[in-house]
PDB file of N, CA and C in Angstrom:
ATOM      1  N   UNK A   1      65.116-190.670 -63.450  1.00 74.00           N
ATOM      2  CA  UNK A   1      66.182-191.628 -63.260  1.00 74.00           C
ATOM      3  C   UNK A   1      65.912-192.431 -61.992  1.00 74.00           C
ATOM      4  N   UNK A   2      66.129-193.736 -62.052  1.00 93.00           N
ATOM      5  CA  UNK A   2      65.831-194.622 -60.926  1.00 93.00           C
ATOM      6  C   UNK A   2      67.039-194.898 -60.043  1.00 93.00           C
ATOM      7  N   UNK A   3      68.174-194.291 -60.369  1.00 95.00           N
ATOM      8  CA  UNK A   3      69.404-194.546 -59.628  1.00 95.00           C
ATOM      9  C   UNK A   3      69.882-193.249 -58.976  1.00 95.00           C
ATOM     10  N   UNK A   4      70.149-193.322 -57.675  1.00 96.00           N
ATOM     11  CA  UNK A   4      70.751-192.215 -56.938  1.00 96.00           C
ATOM     12  C   UNK A   4      72.246-192.486 -56.865  1.00 96.00           C
ATOM     13  N   UNK A   5      73.052-191.642 -57.510  1.00 96.00           N
ATOM     14  CA  UNK A   5      74.506-191.781 -57.509  1.00 96.00           C
ATOM     15  C   UNK A   5      75.098-190.859 -56.450  1.00 96.00           C
ATOM     16  N   UNK A   6      75.927-191.425 -55.565  1.00 96.00           N
ATOM     17  CA  UNK A   6      76.573-190.638 -54.518  1.00 96.00           C
ATOM     18  C   UNK A   6      78.075-190.836 -54.656  1.00 96.00           C
ATOM     19  N   UNK A   7      78.806-189.735 -54.731  1.00 96.00           N
ATOM     20  CA  UNK A   7      80.264-189.790 -54.806  1.00 96.00           C
ATOM     21  C   UNK A   7      80.852-189.162 -53.548  1.00 96.00           C
ATOM     22  N   UNK A   8      81.931-189.777 -53.052  1.00 95.00           N
ATOM     23  CA  UNK A   8      82.608-189.324 -51.849  1.00 95.00           C
ATOM     24  C   UNK A   8      84.039-188.908 -52.192  1.00 95.00           C
ATOM     25  N   UNK A   9      84.658-188.055 -51.381  1.00 93.00           N
ATOM     26  CA  UNK A   9      86.016-187.589 -51.676  1.00 93.00           C
ATOM     27  C   UNK A   9      87.104-188.616 -51.364  1.00 93.00           C
ATOM     28  N   UNK A  10      86.748-189.717 -50.667  1.00 92.00           N
ATOM     29  CA  UNK A  10      87.756-190.719 -50.299  1.00 92.00           C
ATOM     30  C   UNK A  10      87.090-192.081 -50.132  1.00 92.00           C
ATOM     31  N   UNK A  11      87.879-193.079 -49.763  1.00 93.00           N
ATOM     32  CA  UNK A  11      87.384-194.456 -49.649  1.00 93.00           C
ATOM     33  C   UNK A  11      87.109-194.891 -48.210  1.00 93.00           C
ATOM     34  N   UNK A  12      86.744-193.977 -47.333  1.00 93.00           N
ATOM     35  CA  UNK A  12      86.419-194.351 -45.959  1.00 93.00           C
ATOM     36  C   UNK A  12      85.213-195.290 -45.937  1.00 93.00           C
ATOM     37  N   UNK A  13      85.177-196.156 -44.930  1.00 96.00           N
ATOM     38  CA  UNK A  13      84.009-197.012 -44.723  1.00 96.00           C
ATOM     39  C   UNK A  13      82.842-196.121 -44.294  1.00 96.00           C
ATOM     40  N   UNK A  14      81.681-196.353 -44.899  1.00 97.00           N
ATOM     41  CA  UNK A  14      80.503-195.533 -44.595  1.00 97.00           C
ATOM     42  C   UNK A  14      79.265-196.398 -44.399  1.00 97.00           C
ATOM     43  N   UNK A  15      78.403-195.931 -43.510  1.00 98.00           N
ATOM     44  CA  UNK A  15      77.079-196.500 -43.324  1.00 98.00           C
ATOM     45  C   UNK A  15      76.078-195.489 -43.879  1.00 98.00           C
ATOM     46  N   UNK A  16      75.195-195.958 -44.738  1.00 98.00           N
ATOM     47  CA  UNK A  16      74.223-195.074 -45.386  1.00 98.00           C
ATOM     48  C   UNK A  16      72.827-195.585 -45.049  1.00 98.00           C
ATOM     49  N   UNK A  17      72.009-194.710 -44.478  1.00 98.00           N
ATOM     50  CA  UNK A  17      70.647-195.078 -44.117  1.00 98.00           C
ATOM     51  C   UNK A  17      69.667-194.180 -44.854  1.00 98.00           C
ATOM     52  N   UNK A  18      68.689-194.793 -45.474  1.00 98.00           N
ATOM     53  CA  UNK A  18      67.625-194.076 -46.161  1.00 98.00           C
ATOM     54  C   UNK A  18      66.365-194.222 -45.331  1.00 98.00           C
ATOM     55  N   UNK A  19      65.819-193.092 -44.882  1.00 98.00           N
ATOM     56  CA  UNK A  19      64.643-193.091 -43.998  1.00 98.00           C
ATOM     57  C   UNK A  19      63.536-192.244 -44.607  1.00 98.00           C
ATOM     58  N   UNK A  20      62.287-192.562 -44.217  1.00 97.00           N
ATOM     59  CA  UNK A  20      61.200-191.673 -44.619  1.00 97.00           C
ATOM     60  C   UNK A  20      61.179-190.484 -43.659  1.00 97.00           C
ATOM     61  N   UNK A  21      60.278-189.546 -43.902  1.00 97.00           N
ATOM     62  CA  UNK A  21      60.258-188.328 -43.080  1.00 97.00           C
ATOM     63  C   UNK A  21      59.819-188.570 -41.639  1.00 97.00           C
ATOM     64  N   UNK A  22      59.234-189.752 -41.374  1.00 97.00           N
ATOM     65  CA  UNK A  22      58.873-190.111 -39.999  1.00 97.00           C
ATOM     66  C   UNK A  22      60.035-190.772 -39.267  1.00 97.00           C
ATOM     67  N   UNK A  23      61.164-190.976 -39.965  1.00 96.00           N
ATOM     68  CA  UNK A  23      62.333-191.592 -39.358  1.00 96.00           C
ATOM     69  C   UNK A  23      62.387-193.094 -39.509  1.00 96.00           C
ATOM     70  N   UNK A  24      61.422-193.695 -40.210  1.00 98.00           N
ATOM     71  CA  UNK A  24      61.401-195.141 -40.416  1.00 98.00           C
ATOM     72  C   UNK A  24      62.496-195.526 -41.407  1.00 98.00           C
ATOM     73  N   UNK A  25      63.312-196.516 -41.018  1.00 98.00           N
ATOM     74  CA  UNK A  25      64.392-196.980 -41.876  1.00 98.00           C
ATOM     75  C   UNK A  25      63.811-197.707 -43.087  1.00 98.00           C
ATOM     76  N   UNK A  26      64.156-197.243 -44.277  1.00 97.00           N
ATOM     77  CA  UNK A  26      63.694-197.859 -45.523  1.00 97.00           C
ATOM     78  C   UNK A  26      64.736-198.858 -46.024  1.00 97.00           C
ATOM     79  N   UNK A  27      65.996-198.442 -46.043  1.00 97.00           N
ATOM     80  CA  UNK A  27      67.079-199.326 -46.452  1.00 97.00           C
ATOM     81  C   UNK A  27      68.395-198.840 -45.870  1.00 97.00           C
ATOM     82  N   UNK A  28      69.358-199.772 -45.803  1.00 98.00           N
ATOM     83  CA  UNK A  28      70.657-199.445 -45.233  1.00 98.00           C
ATOM     84  C   UNK A  28      71.741-200.070 -46.100  1.00 98.00           C
ATOM     85  N   UNK A  29      72.860-199.354 -46.252  1.00 97.00           N
ATOM     86  CA  UNK A  29      73.955-199.794 -47.106  1.00 97.00           C
ATOM     87  C   UNK A  29      75.281-199.564 -46.389  1.00 97.00           C
ATOM     88  N   UNK A  30      76.279-200.343 -46.760  1.00 97.00           N
ATOM     89  CA  UNK A  30      77.649-200.160 -46.293  1.00 97.00           C
ATOM     90  C   UNK A  30      78.532-200.050 -47.533  1.00 97.00           C
ATOM     91  N   UNK A  31      79.510-199.173 -47.498  1.00 96.00           N
ATOM     92  CA  UNK A  31      80.457-199.079 -48.598  1.00 96.00           C
ATOM     93  C   UNK A  31      81.807-198.604 -48.095  1.00 96.00           C
ATOM     94  N   UNK A  32      82.850-199.086 -48.726  1.00 95.00           N
ATOM     95  CA  UNK A  32      84.202-198.623 -48.463  1.00 95.00           C
ATOM     96  C   UNK A  32      84.775-197.988 -49.716  1.00 95.00           C
ATOM     97  N   UNK A  33      83.889-197.715 -50.648  1.00 95.00           N
ATOM     98  CA  UNK A  33      84.265-197.141 -51.935  1.00 95.00           C
ATOM     99  C   UNK A  33      84.025-195.637 -51.917  1.00 95.00           C
ATOM    100  N   UNK A  34      84.492-194.961 -52.957  1.00 95.00           N
ATOM    101  CA  UNK A  34      84.227-193.526 -53.068  1.00 95.00           C
ATOM    102  C   UNK A  34      82.978-193.258 -53.901  1.00 95.00           C
ATOM    103  N   UNK A  35      82.185-194.320 -54.174  1.00 96.00           N
ATOM    104  CA  UNK A  35      80.997-194.169 -55.006  1.00 96.00           C
ATOM    105  C   UNK A  35      79.988-195.257 -54.638  1.00 96.00           C
ATOM    106  N   UNK A  36      78.714-194.896 -54.634  1.00 97.00           N
ATOM    107  CA  UNK A  36      77.659-195.891 -54.434  1.00 97.00           C
ATOM    108  C   UNK A  36      76.467-195.494 -55.297  1.00 97.00           C
ATOM    109  N   UNK A  37      75.780-196.500 -55.815  1.00 97.00           N
ATOM    110  CA  UNK A  37      74.548-196.296 -56.575  1.00 97.00           C
ATOM    111  C   UNK A  37      73.418-196.959 -55.800  1.00 97.00           C
ATOM    112  N   UNK A  38      72.349-196.204 -55.578  1.00 96.00           N
ATOM    113  CA  UNK A  38      71.196-196.717 -54.850  1.00 96.00           C
ATOM    114  C   UNK A  38      69.995-196.688 -55.779  1.00 96.00           C
ATOM    115  N   UNK A  39      69.368-197.848 -55.963  1.00 96.00           N
ATOM    116  CA  UNK A  39      68.185-197.942 -56.812  1.00 96.00           C
ATOM    117  C   UNK A  39      66.973-197.459 -56.021  1.00 96.00           C
ATOM    118  N   UNK A  40      66.314-196.418 -56.511  1.00 96.00           N
ATOM    119  CA  UNK A  40      65.141-195.862 -55.824  1.00 96.00           C
ATOM    120  C   UNK A  40      63.844-196.168 -56.579  1.00 96.00           C
ATOM    121  N   UNK A  41      63.913-197.067 -57.545  1.00 94.00           N
ATOM    122  CA  UNK A  41      62.755-197.407 -58.382  1.00 94.00           C
ATOM    123  C   UNK A  41      61.553-197.868 -57.556  1.00 94.00           C
ATOM    124  N   UNK A  42      61.802-198.654 -56.514  1.00 93.00           N
ATOM    125  CA  UNK A  42      60.718-199.238 -55.724  1.00 93.00           C
ATOM    126  C   UNK A  42      60.132-198.281 -54.682  1.00 93.00           C
ATOM    127  N   UNK A  43      60.744-197.121 -54.512  1.00 96.00           N
ATOM    128  CA  UNK A  43      60.252-196.176 -53.506  1.00 96.00           C
ATOM    129  C   UNK A  43      59.032-195.416 -54.001  1.00 96.00           C
ATOM    130  N   UNK A  44      58.125-195.134 -53.096  1.00 96.00           N
ATOM    131  CA  UNK A  44      56.985-194.287 -53.424  1.00 96.00           C
ATOM    132  C   UNK A  44      57.465-192.859 -53.637  1.00 96.00           C
ATOM    133  N   UNK A  45      56.755-192.105 -54.442  1.00 96.00           N
ATOM    134  CA  UNK A  45      57.102-190.699 -54.642  1.00 96.00           C
ATOM    135  C   UNK A  45      57.031-189.965 -53.313  1.00 96.00           C
ATOM    136  N   UNK A  46      57.970-189.050 -53.110  1.00 97.00           N
ATOM    137  CA  UNK A  46      57.964-188.268 -51.885  1.00 97.00           C
ATOM    138  C   UNK A  46      59.371-187.893 -51.461  1.00 97.00           C
ATOM    139  N   UNK A  47      59.465-187.362 -50.245  1.00 98.00           N
ATOM    140  CA  UNK A  47      60.751-186.940 -49.699  1.00 98.00           C
ATOM    141  C   UNK A  47      61.287-187.995 -48.741  1.00 98.00           C
ATOM    142  N   UNK A  48      62.614-188.120 -48.735  1.00 98.00           N
ATOM    143  CA  UNK A  48      63.306-189.068 -47.868  1.00 98.00           C
ATOM    144  C   UNK A  48      64.528-188.380 -47.274  1.00 98.00           C
ATOM    145  N   UNK A  49      65.045-188.962 -46.203  1.00 98.00           N
ATOM    146  CA  UNK A  49      66.256-188.459 -45.561  1.00 98.00           C
ATOM    147  C   UNK A  49      67.362-189.489 -45.779  1.00 98.00           C
ATOM    148  N   UNK A  50      68.506-189.020 -46.240  1.00 98.00           N
ATOM    149  CA  UNK A  50      69.677-189.859 -46.435  1.00 98.00           C
ATOM    150  C   UNK A  50      70.700-189.478 -45.372  1.00 98.00           C
ATOM    151  N   UNK A  51      71.029-190.417 -44.481  1.00 98.00           N
ATOM    152  CA  UNK A  51      72.018-190.190 -43.431  1.00 98.00           C
ATOM    153  C   UNK A  51      73.270-190.990 -43.759  1.00 98.00           C
ATOM    154  N   UNK A  52      74.403-190.312 -43.821  1.00 97.00           N
ATOM    155  CA  UNK A  52      75.670-190.955 -44.159  1.00 97.00           C
ATOM    156  C   UNK A  52      76.642-190.728 -43.012  1.00 97.00           C
ATOM    157  N   UNK A  53      77.133-191.832 -42.432  1.00 97.00           N
ATOM    158  CA  UNK A  53      78.091-191.762 -41.329  1.00 97.00           C
ATOM    159  C   UNK A  53      79.375-192.465 -41.756  1.00 97.00           C
ATOM    160  N   UNK A  54      80.520-191.786 -41.572  1.00 94.00           N
ATOM    161  CA  UNK A  54      81.797-192.414 -41.950  1.00 94.00           C
ATOM    162  C   UNK A  54      82.514-192.968 -40.726  1.00 94.00           C
ATOM    163  N   UNK A  55      83.647-193.635 -40.970  1.00 93.00           N
ATOM    164  CA  UNK A  55      84.433-194.262 -39.902  1.00 93.00           C
ATOM    165  C   UNK A  55      84.903-193.275 -38.843  1.00 93.00           C
ATOM    166  N   UNK A  56      85.022-192.004 -39.209  1.00 91.00           N
ATOM    167  CA  UNK A  56      85.472-190.982 -38.261  1.00 91.00           C
ATOM    168  C   UNK A  56      84.340-190.504 -37.356  1.00 91.00           C
ATOM    169  N   UNK A  57      83.118-191.000 -37.595  1.00 93.00           N
ATOM    170  CA  UNK A  57      81.971-190.589 -36.793  1.00 93.00           C
ATOM    171  C   UNK A  57      81.249-189.365 -37.325  1.00 93.00           C
ATOM    172  N   UNK A  58      81.710-188.838 -38.448  1.00 95.00           N
ATOM    173  CA  UNK A  58      81.041-187.685 -39.056  1.00 95.00           C
ATOM    174  C   UNK A  58      79.766-188.140 -39.759  1.00 95.00           C
ATOM    175  N   UNK A  59      78.688-187.409 -39.526  1.00 96.00           N
ATOM    176  CA  UNK A  59      77.406-187.731 -40.151  1.00 96.00           C
ATOM    177  C   UNK A  59      76.882-186.530 -40.907  1.00 96.00           C
ATOM    178  N   UNK A  60      76.392-186.793 -42.115  1.00 96.00           N
ATOM    179  CA  UNK A  60      75.684-185.748 -42.860  1.00 96.00           C
ATOM    180  C   UNK A  60      74.303-186.274 -43.211  1.00 96.00           C
ATOM    181  N   UNK A  61      73.347-185.386 -43.284  1.00 97.00           N
ATOM    182  CA  UNK A  61      71.976-185.733 -43.650  1.00 97.00           C
ATOM    183  C   UNK A  61      71.553-184.866 -44.821  1.00 97.00           C
ATOM    184  N   UNK A  62      70.874-185.487 -45.772  1.00 97.00           N
ATOM    185  CA  UNK A  62      70.374-184.768 -46.933  1.00 97.00           C
ATOM    186  C   UNK A  62      68.963-185.233 -47.232  1.00 97.00           C
ATOM    187  N   UNK A  63      68.127-184.290 -47.620  1.00 97.00           N
ATOM    188  CA  UNK A  63      66.788-184.640 -48.089  1.00 97.00           C
ATOM    189  C   UNK A  63      66.876-184.967 -49.572  1.00 97.00           C
ATOM    190  N   UNK A  64      66.193-186.031 -49.985  1.00 96.00           N
ATOM    191  CA  UNK A  64      66.108-186.344 -51.401  1.00 96.00           C
ATOM    192  C   UNK A  64      64.639-186.454 -51.777  1.00 96.00           C
ATOM    193  N   UNK A  65      64.332-186.163 -53.026  1.00 96.00           N
ATOM    194  CA  UNK A  65      62.972-186.229 -53.534  1.00 96.00           C
ATOM    195  C   UNK A  65      62.917-187.310 -54.608  1.00 96.00           C
ATOM    196  N   UNK A  66      61.968-188.226 -54.467  1.00 95.00           N
ATOM    197  CA  UNK A  66      61.757-189.272 -55.457  1.00 95.00           C
ATOM    198  C   UNK A  66      60.462-188.938 -56.190  1.00 95.00           C
ATOM    199  N   UNK A  67      60.536-188.922 -57.514  1.00 90.00           N
ATOM    200  CA  UNK A  67      59.355-188.617 -58.344  1.00 90.00           C
ATOM    201  C   UNK A  67      58.750-189.896 -58.879  1.00 90.00           C
TER     202      UNK A  67
END
């Protein structure tokens, strides 16, 4: 699947950064919705880090694998 679907529990404003394992920013998104779809078709196969920061300053990081 070429689409990464992310669902959130609420509609807080969020900044989403997709980075490679070296920390290089690949793409950045903003959303105020409880759902976002990110197209990963153009990414090379490998592991990436997804950093999500909300309006409250809370940040979560997740590793994702693109095949």
